mmCIF file of N, CA, C and O in Angstrom:
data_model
loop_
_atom_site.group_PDB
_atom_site.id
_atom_site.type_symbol
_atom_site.label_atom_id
_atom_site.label_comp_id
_atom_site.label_asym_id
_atom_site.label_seq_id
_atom_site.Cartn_x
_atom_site.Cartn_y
_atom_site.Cartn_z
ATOM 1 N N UNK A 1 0.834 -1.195 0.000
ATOM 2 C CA UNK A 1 0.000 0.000 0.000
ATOM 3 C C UNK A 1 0.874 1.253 0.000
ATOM 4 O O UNK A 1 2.032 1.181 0.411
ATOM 5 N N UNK A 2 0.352 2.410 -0.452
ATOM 6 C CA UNK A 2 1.140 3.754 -0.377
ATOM 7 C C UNK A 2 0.760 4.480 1.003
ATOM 8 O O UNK A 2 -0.190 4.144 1.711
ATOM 9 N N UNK A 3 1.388 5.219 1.194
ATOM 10 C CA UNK A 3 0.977 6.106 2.035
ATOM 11 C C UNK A 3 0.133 7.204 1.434
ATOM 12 O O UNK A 3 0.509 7.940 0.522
ATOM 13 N N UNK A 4 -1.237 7.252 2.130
ATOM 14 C CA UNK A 4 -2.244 8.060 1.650
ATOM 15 C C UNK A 4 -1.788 9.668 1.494
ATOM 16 O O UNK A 4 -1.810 10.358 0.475
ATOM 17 N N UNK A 5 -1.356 10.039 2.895
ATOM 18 C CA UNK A 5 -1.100 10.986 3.020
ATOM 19 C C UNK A 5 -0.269 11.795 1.953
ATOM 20 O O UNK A 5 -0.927 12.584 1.275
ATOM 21 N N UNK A 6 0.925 11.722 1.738
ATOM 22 C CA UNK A 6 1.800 11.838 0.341
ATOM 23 C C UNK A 6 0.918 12.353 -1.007
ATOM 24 O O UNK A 6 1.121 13.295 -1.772
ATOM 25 N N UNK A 7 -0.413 11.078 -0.960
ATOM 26 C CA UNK A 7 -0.890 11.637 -2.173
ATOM 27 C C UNK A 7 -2.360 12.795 -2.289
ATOM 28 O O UNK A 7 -3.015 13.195 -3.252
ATOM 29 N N UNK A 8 -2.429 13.012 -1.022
ATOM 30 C CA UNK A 8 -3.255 14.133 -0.574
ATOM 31 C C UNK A 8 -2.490 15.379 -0.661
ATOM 32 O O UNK A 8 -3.193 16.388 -0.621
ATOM 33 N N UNK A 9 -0.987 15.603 -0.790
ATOM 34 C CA UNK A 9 -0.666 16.645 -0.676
ATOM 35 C C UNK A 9 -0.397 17.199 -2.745
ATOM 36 O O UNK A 9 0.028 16.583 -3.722
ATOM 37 N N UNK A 10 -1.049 18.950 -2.483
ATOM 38 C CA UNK A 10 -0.499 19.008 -4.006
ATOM 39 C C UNK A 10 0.856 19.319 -4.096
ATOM 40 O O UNK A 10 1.799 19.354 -3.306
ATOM 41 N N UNK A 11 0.687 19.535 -5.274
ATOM 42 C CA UNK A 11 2.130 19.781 -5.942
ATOM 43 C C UNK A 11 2.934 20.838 -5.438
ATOM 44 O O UNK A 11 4.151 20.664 -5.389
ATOM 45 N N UNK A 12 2.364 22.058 -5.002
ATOM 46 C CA UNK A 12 3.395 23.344 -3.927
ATOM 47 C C UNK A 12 3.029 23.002 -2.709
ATOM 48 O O UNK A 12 3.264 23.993 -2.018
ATOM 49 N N UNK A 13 2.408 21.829 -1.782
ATOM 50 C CA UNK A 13 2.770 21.011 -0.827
ATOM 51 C C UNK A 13 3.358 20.425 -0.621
ATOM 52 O O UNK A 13 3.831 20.453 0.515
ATOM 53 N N UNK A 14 3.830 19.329 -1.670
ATOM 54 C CA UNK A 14 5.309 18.772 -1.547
ATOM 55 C C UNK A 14 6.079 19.090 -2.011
ATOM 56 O O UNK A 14 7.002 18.282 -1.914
ATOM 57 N N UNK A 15 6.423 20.320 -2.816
ATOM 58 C CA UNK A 15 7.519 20.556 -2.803
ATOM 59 C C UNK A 15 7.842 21.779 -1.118
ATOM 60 O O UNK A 15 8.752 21.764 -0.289
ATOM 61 N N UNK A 16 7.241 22.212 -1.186
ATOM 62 C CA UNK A 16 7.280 23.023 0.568
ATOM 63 C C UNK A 16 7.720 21.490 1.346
ATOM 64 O O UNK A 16 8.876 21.449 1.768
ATOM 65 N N UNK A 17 6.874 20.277 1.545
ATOM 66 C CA UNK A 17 7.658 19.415 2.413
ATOM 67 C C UNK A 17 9.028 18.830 1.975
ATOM 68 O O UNK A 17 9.826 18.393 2.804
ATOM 69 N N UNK A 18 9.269 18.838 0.629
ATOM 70 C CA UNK A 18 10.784 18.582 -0.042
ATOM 71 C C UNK A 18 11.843 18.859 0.968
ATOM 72 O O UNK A 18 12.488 18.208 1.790
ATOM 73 N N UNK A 19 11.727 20.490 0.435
ATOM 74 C CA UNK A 19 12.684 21.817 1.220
ATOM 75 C C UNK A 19 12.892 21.650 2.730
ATOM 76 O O UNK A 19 14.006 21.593 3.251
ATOM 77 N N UNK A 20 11.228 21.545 3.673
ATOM 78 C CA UNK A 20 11.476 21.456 4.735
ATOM 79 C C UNK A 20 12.429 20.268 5.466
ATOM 80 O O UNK A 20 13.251 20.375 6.375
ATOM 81 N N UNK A 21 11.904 18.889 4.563
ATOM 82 C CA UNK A 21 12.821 17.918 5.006
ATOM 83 C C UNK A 21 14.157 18.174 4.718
ATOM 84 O O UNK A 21 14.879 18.415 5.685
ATOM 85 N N UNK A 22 14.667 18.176 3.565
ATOM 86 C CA UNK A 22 15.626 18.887 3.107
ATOM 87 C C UNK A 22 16.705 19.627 4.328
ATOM 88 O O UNK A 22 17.845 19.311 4.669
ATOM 89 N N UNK A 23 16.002 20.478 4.685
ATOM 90 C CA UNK A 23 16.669 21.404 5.803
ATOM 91 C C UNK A 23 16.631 20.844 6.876
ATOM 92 O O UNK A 23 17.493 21.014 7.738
ATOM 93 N N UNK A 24 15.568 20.037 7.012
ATOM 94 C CA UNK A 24 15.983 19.364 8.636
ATOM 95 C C UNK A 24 16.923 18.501 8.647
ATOM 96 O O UNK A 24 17.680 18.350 9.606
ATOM 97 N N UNK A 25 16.975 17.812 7.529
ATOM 98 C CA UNK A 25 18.516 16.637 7.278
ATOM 99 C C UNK A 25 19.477 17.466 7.719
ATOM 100 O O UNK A 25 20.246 17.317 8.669
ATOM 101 N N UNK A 26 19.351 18.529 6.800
ATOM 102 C CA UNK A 26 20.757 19.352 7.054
ATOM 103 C C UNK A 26 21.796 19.826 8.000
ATOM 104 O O UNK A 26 23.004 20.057 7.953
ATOM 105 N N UNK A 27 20.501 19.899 9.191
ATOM 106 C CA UNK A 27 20.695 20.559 10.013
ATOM 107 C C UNK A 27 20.927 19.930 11.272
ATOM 108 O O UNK A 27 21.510 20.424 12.237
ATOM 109 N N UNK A 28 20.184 18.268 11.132
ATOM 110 C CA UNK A 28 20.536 17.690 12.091
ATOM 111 C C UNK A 28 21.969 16.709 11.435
ATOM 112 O O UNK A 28 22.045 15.602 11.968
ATOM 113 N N UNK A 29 22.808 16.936 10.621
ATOM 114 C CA UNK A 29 23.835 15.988 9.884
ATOM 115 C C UNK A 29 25.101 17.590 10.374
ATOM 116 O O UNK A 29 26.284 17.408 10.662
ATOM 117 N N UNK A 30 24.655 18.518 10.352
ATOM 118 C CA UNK A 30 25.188 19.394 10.678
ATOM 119 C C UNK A 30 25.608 19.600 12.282
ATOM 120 O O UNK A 30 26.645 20.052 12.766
ATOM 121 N N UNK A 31 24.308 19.056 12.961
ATOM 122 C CA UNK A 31 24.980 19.002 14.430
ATOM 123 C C UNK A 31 25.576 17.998 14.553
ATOM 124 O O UNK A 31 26.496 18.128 15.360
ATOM 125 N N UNK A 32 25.497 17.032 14.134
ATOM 126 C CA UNK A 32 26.033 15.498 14.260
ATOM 127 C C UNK A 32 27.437 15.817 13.947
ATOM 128 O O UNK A 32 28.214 15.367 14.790
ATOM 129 N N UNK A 33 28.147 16.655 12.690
ATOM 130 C CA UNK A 33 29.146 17.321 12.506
ATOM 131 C C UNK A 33 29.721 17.656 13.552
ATOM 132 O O UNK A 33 30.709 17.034 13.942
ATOM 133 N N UNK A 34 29.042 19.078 14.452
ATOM 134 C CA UNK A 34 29.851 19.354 15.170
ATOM 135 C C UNK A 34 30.048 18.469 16.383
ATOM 136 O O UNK A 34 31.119 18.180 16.916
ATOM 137 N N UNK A 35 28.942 18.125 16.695
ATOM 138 C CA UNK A 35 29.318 17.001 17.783
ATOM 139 C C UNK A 35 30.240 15.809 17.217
ATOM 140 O O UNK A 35 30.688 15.109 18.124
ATOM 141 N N UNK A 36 30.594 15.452 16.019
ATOM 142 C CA UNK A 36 32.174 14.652 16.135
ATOM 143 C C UNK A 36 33.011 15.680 16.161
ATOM 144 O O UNK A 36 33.942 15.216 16.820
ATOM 145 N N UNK A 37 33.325 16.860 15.861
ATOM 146 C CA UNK A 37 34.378 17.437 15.639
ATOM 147 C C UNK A 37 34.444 17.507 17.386
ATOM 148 O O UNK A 37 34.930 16.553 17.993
ATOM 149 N N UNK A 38 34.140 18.200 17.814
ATOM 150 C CA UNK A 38 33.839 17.748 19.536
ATOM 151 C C UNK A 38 34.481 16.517 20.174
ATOM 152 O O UNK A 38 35.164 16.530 21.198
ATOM 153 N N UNK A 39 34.144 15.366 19.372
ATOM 154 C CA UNK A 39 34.293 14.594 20.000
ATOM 155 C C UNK A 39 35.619 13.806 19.358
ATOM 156 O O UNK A 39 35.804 12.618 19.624
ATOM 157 N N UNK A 40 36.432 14.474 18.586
ATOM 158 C CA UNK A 40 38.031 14.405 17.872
ATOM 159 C C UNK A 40 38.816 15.284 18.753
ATOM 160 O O UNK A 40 40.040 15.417 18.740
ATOM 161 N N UNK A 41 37.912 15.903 19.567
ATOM 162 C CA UNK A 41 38.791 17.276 19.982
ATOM 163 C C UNK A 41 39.443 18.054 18.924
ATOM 164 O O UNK A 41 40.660 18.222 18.838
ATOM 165 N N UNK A 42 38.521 18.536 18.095
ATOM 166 C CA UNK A 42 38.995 19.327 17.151
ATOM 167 C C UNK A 42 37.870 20.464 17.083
ATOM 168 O O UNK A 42 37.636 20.607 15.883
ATOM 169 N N UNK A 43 37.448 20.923 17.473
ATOM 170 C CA UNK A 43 36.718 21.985 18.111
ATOM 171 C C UNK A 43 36.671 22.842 17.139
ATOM 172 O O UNK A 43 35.713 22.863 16.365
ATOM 173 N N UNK A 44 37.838 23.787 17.024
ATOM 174 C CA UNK A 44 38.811 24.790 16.751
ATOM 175 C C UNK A 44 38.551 24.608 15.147
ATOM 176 O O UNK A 44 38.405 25.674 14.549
ATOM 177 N N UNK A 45 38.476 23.475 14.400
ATOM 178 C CA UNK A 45 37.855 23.679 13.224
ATOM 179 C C UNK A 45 36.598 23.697 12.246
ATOM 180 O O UNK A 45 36.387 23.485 11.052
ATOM 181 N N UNK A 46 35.805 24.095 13.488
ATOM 182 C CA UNK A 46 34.430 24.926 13.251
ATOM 183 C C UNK A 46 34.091 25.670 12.497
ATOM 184 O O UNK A 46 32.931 25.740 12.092
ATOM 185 N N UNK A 47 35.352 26.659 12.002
ATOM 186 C CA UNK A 47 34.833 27.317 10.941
ATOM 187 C C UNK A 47 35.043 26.970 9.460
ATOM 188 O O UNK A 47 34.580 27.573 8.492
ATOM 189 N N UNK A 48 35.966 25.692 9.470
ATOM 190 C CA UNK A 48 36.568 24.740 8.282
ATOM 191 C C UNK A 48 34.902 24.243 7.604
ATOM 192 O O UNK A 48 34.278 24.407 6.556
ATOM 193 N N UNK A 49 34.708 23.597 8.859
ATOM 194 C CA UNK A 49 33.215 23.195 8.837
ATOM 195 C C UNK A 49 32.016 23.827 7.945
ATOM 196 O O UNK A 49 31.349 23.450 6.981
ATOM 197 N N UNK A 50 32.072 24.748 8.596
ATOM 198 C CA UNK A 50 31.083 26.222 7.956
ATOM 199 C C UNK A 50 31.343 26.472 6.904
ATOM 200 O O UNK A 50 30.340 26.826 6.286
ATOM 201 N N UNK A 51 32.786 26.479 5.959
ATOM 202 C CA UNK A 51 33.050 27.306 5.230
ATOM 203 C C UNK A 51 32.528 25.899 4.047
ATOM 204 O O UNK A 51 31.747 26.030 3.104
ATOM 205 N N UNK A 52 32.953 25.129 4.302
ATOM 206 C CA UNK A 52 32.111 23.781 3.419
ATOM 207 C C UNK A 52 30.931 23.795 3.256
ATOM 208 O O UNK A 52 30.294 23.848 2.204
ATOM 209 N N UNK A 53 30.407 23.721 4.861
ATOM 210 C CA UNK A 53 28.554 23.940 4.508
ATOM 211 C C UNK A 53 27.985 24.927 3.583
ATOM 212 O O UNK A 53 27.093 24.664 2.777
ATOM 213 N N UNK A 54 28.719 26.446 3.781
ATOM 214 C CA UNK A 54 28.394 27.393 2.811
ATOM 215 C C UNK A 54 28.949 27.169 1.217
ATOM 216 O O UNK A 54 28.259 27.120 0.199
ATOM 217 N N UNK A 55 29.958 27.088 1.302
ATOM 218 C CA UNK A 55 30.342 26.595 -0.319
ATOM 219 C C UNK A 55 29.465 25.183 -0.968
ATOM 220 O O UNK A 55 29.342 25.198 -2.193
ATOM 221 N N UNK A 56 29.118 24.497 -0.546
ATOM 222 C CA UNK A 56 28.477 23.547 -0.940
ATOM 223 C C UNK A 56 26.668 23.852 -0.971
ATOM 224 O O UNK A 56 25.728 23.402 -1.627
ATOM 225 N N UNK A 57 26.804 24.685 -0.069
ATOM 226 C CA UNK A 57 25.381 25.263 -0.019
ATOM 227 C C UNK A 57 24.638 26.532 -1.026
ATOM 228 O O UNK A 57 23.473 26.925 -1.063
ATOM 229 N N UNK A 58 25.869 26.964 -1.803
ATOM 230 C CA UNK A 58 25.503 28.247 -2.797
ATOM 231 C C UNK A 58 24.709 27.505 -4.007
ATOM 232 O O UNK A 58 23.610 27.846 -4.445
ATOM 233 N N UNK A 59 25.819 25.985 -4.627
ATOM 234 C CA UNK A 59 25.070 25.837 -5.893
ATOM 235 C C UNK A 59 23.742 24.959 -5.292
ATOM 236 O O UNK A 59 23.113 24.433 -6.210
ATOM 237 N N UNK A 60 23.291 24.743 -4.191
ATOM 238 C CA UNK A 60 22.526 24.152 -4.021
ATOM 239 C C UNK A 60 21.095 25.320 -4.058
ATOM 240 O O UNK A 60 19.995 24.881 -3.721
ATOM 241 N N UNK A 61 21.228 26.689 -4.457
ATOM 242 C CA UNK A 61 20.548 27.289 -4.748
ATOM 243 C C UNK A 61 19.920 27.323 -6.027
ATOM 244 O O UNK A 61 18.932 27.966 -6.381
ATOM 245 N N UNK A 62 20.537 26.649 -6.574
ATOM 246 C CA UNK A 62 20.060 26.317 -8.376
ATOM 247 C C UNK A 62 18.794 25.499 -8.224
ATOM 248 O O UNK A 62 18.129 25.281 -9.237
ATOM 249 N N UNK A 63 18.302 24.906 -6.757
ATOM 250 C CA UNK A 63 17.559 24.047 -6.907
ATOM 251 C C UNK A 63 16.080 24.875 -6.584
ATOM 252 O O UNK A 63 15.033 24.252 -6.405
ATOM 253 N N UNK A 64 16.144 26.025 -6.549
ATOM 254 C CA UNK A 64 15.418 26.741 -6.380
ATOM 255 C C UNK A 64 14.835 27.485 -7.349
ATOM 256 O O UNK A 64 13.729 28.019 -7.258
ATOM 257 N N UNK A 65 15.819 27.539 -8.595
ATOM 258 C CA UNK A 65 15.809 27.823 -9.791
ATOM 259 C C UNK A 65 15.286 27.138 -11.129
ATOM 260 O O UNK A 65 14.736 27.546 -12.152
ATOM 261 N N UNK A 66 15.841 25.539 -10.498
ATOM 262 C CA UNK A 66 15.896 25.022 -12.026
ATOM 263 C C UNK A 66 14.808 23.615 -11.576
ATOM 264 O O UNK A 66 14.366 23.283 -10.476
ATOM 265 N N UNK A 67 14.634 23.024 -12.912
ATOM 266 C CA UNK A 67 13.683 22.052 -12.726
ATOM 267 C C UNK A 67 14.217 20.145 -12.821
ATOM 268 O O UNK A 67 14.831 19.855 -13.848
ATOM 269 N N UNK A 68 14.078 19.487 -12.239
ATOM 270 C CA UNK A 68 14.445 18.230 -12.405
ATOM 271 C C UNK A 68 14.880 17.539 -13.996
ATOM 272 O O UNK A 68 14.020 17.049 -14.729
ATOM 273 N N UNK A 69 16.008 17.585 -14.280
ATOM 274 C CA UNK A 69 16.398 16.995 -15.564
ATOM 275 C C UNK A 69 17.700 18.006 -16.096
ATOM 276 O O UNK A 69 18.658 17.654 -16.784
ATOM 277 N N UNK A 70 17.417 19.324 -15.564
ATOM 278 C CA UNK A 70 18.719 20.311 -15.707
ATOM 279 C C UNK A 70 20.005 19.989 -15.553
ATOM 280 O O UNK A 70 20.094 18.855 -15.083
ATOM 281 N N UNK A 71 21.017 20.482 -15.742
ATOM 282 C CA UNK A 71 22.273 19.826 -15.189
ATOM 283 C C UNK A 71 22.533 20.944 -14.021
ATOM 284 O O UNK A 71 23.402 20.505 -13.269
ATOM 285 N N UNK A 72 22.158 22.014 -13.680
ATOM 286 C CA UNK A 72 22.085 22.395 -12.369
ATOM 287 C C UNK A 72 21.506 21.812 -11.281
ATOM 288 O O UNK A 72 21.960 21.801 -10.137
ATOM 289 N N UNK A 73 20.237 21.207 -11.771
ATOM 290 C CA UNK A 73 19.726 21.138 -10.797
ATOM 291 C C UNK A 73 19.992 18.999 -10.307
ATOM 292 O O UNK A 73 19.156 18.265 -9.780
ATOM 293 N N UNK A 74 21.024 18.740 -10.634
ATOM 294 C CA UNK A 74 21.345 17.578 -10.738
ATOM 295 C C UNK A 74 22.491 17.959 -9.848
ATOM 296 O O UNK A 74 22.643 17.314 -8.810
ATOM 297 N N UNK A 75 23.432 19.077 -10.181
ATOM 298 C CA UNK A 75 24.681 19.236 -9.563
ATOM 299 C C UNK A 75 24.451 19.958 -8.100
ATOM 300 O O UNK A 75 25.390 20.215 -7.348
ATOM 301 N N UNK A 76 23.272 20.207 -7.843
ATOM 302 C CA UNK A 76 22.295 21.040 -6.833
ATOM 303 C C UNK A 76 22.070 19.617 -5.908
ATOM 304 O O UNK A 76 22.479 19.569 -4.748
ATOM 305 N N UNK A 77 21.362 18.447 -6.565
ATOM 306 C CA UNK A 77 21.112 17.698 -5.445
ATOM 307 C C UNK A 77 22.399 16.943 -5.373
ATOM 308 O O UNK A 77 22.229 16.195 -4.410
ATOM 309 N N UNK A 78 23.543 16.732 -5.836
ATOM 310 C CA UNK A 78 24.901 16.185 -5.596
ATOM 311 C C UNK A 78 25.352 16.860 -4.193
ATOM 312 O O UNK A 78 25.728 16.319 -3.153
ATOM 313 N N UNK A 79 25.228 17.877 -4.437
ATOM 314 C CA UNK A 79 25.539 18.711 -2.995
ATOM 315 C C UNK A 79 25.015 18.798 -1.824
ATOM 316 O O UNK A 79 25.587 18.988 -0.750
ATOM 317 N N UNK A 80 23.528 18.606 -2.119
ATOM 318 C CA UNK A 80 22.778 18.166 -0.940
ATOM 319 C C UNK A 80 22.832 17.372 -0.786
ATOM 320 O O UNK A 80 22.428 17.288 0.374
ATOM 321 N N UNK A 81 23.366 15.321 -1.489
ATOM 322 C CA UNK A 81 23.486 14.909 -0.576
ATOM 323 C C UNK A 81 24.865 14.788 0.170
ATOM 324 O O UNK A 81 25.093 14.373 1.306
ATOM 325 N N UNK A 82 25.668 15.239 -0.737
ATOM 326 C CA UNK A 82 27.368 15.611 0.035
ATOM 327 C C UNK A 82 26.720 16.329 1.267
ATOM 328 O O UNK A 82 27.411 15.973 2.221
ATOM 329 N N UNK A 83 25.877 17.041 1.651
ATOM 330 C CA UNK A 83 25.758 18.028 3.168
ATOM 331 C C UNK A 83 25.239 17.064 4.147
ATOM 332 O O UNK A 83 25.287 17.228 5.366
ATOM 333 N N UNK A 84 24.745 16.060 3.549
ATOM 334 C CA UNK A 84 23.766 14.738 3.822
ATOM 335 C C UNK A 84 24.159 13.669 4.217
ATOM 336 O O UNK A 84 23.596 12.599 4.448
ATOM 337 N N UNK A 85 25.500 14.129 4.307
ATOM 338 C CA UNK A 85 26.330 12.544 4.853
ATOM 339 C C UNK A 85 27.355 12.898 5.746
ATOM 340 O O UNK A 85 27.112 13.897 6.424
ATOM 341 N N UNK A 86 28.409 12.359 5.922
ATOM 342 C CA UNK A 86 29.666 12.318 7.202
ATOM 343 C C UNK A 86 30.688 13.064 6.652
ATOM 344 O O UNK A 86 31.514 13.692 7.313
ATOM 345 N N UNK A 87 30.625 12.977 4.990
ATOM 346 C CA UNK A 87 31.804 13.790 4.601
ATOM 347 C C UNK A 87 32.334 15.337 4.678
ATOM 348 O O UNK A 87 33.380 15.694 4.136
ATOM 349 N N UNK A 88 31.371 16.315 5.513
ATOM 350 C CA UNK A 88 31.885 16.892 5.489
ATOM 351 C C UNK A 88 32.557 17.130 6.951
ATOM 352 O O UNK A 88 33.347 18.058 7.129
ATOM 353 N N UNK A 89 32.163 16.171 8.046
ATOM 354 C CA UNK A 89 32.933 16.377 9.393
ATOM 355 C C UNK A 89 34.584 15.310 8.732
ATOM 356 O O UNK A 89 35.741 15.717 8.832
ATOM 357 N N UNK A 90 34.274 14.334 8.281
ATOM 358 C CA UNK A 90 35.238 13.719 8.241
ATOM 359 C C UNK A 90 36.831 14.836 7.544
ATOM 360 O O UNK A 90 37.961 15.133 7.931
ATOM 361 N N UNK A 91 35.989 15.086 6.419
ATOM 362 C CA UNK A 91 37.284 15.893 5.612
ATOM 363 C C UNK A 91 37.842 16.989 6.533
ATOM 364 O O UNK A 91 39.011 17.344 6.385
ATOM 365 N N UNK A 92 37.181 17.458 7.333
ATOM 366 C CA UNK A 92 37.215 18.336 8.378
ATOM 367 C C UNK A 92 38.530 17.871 9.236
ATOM 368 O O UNK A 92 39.621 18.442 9.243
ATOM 369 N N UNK A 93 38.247 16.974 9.786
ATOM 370 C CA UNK A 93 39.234 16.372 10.775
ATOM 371 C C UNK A 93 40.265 15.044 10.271
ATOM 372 O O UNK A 93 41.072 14.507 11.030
ATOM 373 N N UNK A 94 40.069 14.692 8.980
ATOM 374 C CA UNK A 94 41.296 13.283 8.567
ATOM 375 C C UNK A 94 41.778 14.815 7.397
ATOM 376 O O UNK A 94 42.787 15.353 7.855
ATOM 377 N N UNK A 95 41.493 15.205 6.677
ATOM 378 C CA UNK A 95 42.327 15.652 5.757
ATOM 379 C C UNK A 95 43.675 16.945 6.679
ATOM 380 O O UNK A 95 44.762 16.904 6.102
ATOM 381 N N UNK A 96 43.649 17.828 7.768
ATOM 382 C CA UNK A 96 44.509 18.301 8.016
ATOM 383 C C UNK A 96 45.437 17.272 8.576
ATOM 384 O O UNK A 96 46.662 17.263 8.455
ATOM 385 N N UNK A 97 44.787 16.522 9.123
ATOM 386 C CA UNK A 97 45.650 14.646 9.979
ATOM 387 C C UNK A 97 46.422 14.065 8.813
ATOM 388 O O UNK A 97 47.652 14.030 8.853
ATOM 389 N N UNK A 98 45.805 13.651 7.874
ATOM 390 C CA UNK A 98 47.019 13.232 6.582
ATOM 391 C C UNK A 98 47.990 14.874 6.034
ATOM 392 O O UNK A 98 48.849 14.705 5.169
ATOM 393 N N UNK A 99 47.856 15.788 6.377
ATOM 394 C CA UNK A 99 48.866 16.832 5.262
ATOM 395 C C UNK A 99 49.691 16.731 6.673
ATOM 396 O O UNK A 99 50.879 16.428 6.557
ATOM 397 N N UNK A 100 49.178 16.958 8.014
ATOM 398 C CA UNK A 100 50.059 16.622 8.967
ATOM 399 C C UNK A 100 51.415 15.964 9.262
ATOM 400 O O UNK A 100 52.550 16.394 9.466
ATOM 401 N N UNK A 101 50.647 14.328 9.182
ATOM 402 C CA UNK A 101 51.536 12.890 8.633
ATOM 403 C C UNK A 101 52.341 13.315 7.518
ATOM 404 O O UNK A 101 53.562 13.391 7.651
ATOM 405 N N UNK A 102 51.639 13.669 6.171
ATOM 406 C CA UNK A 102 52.853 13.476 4.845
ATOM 407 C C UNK A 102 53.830 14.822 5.720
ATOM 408 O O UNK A 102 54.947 14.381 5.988
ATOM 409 N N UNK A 103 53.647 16.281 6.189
ATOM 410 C CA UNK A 103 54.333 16.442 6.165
ATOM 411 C C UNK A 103 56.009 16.490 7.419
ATOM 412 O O UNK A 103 57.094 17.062 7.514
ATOM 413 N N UNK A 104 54.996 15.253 8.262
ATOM 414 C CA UNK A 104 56.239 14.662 9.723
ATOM 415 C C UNK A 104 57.481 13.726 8.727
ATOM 416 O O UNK A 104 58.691 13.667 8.942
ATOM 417 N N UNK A 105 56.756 13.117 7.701
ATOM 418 C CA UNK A 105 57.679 11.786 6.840
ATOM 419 C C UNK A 105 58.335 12.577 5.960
ATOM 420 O O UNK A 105 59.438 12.110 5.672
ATOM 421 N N UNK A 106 58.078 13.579 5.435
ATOM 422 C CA UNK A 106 59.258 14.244 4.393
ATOM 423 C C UNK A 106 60.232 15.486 5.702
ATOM 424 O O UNK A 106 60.998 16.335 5.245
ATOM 425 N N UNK A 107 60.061 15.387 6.859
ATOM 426 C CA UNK A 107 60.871 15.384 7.728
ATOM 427 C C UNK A 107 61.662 15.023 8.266
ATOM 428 O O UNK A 107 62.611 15.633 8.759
ATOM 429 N N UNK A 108 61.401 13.898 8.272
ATOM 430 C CA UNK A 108 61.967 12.393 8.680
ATOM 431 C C UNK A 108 63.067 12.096 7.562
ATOM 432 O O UNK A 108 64.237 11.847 7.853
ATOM 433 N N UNK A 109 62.553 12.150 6.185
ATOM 434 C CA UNK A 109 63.433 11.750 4.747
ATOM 435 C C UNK A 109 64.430 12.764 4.543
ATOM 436 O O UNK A 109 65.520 12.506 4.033
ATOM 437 N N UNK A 110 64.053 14.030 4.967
ATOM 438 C CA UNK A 110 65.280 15.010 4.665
ATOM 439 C C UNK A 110 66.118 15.428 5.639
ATOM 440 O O UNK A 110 67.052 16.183 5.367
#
């Protein structure tokens, strides 16, 4: 069976519930963010954090613009779900940890 509800709503109803879900992912994948960075003890790169969420968050304005089949609006939901997952706490806290490492071993070599 479907869920009734879903198909009771019109068409500028779900897209209004799209967006809203949309943003609540966001926002709770966003605290989840800072609470690992927290919990790396890496605190301090909070605004590394931010500056991802916002850069990743500009072309996701195309989706506001353009219509399903666009190549904006394809490269629009790529980004939302990149905001939508772990990758942006992770890159946060392993990518300064590896330039770290490579650069203790070309220390070590020279």
């Amino acid at each position: 069976d479907t869920w009734s509800l879903f198909h009771r709503f019109s068409r500028a109803q779900l897209v209004r519930f799209k967006w809203a879900l949309s943003a609540g992912i966001i926002l709770a994948f966003f605290g989840l963010d800072v609470l690992f960075l927290r919990t790396t003890k890496v605190a301090n790169r909070l605004p590394w954090l931010l500056l991802i969420y916002a850069t990743a968050g500009v072309p996701m304005l195309g989706l506001a613009f353009s219509t399903p089949g666009q190549a904006w609006y394809a490269f629009a939901r790529n980004m939302l779900g990149f905001l939508q997952s772990p990758l942006p706490s992770v890159m946060v806290v392993l990518v300064p940890w590896f330039i770290e490492r490579m650069g203790g071993h070309e220390k070590d070599a020279g």
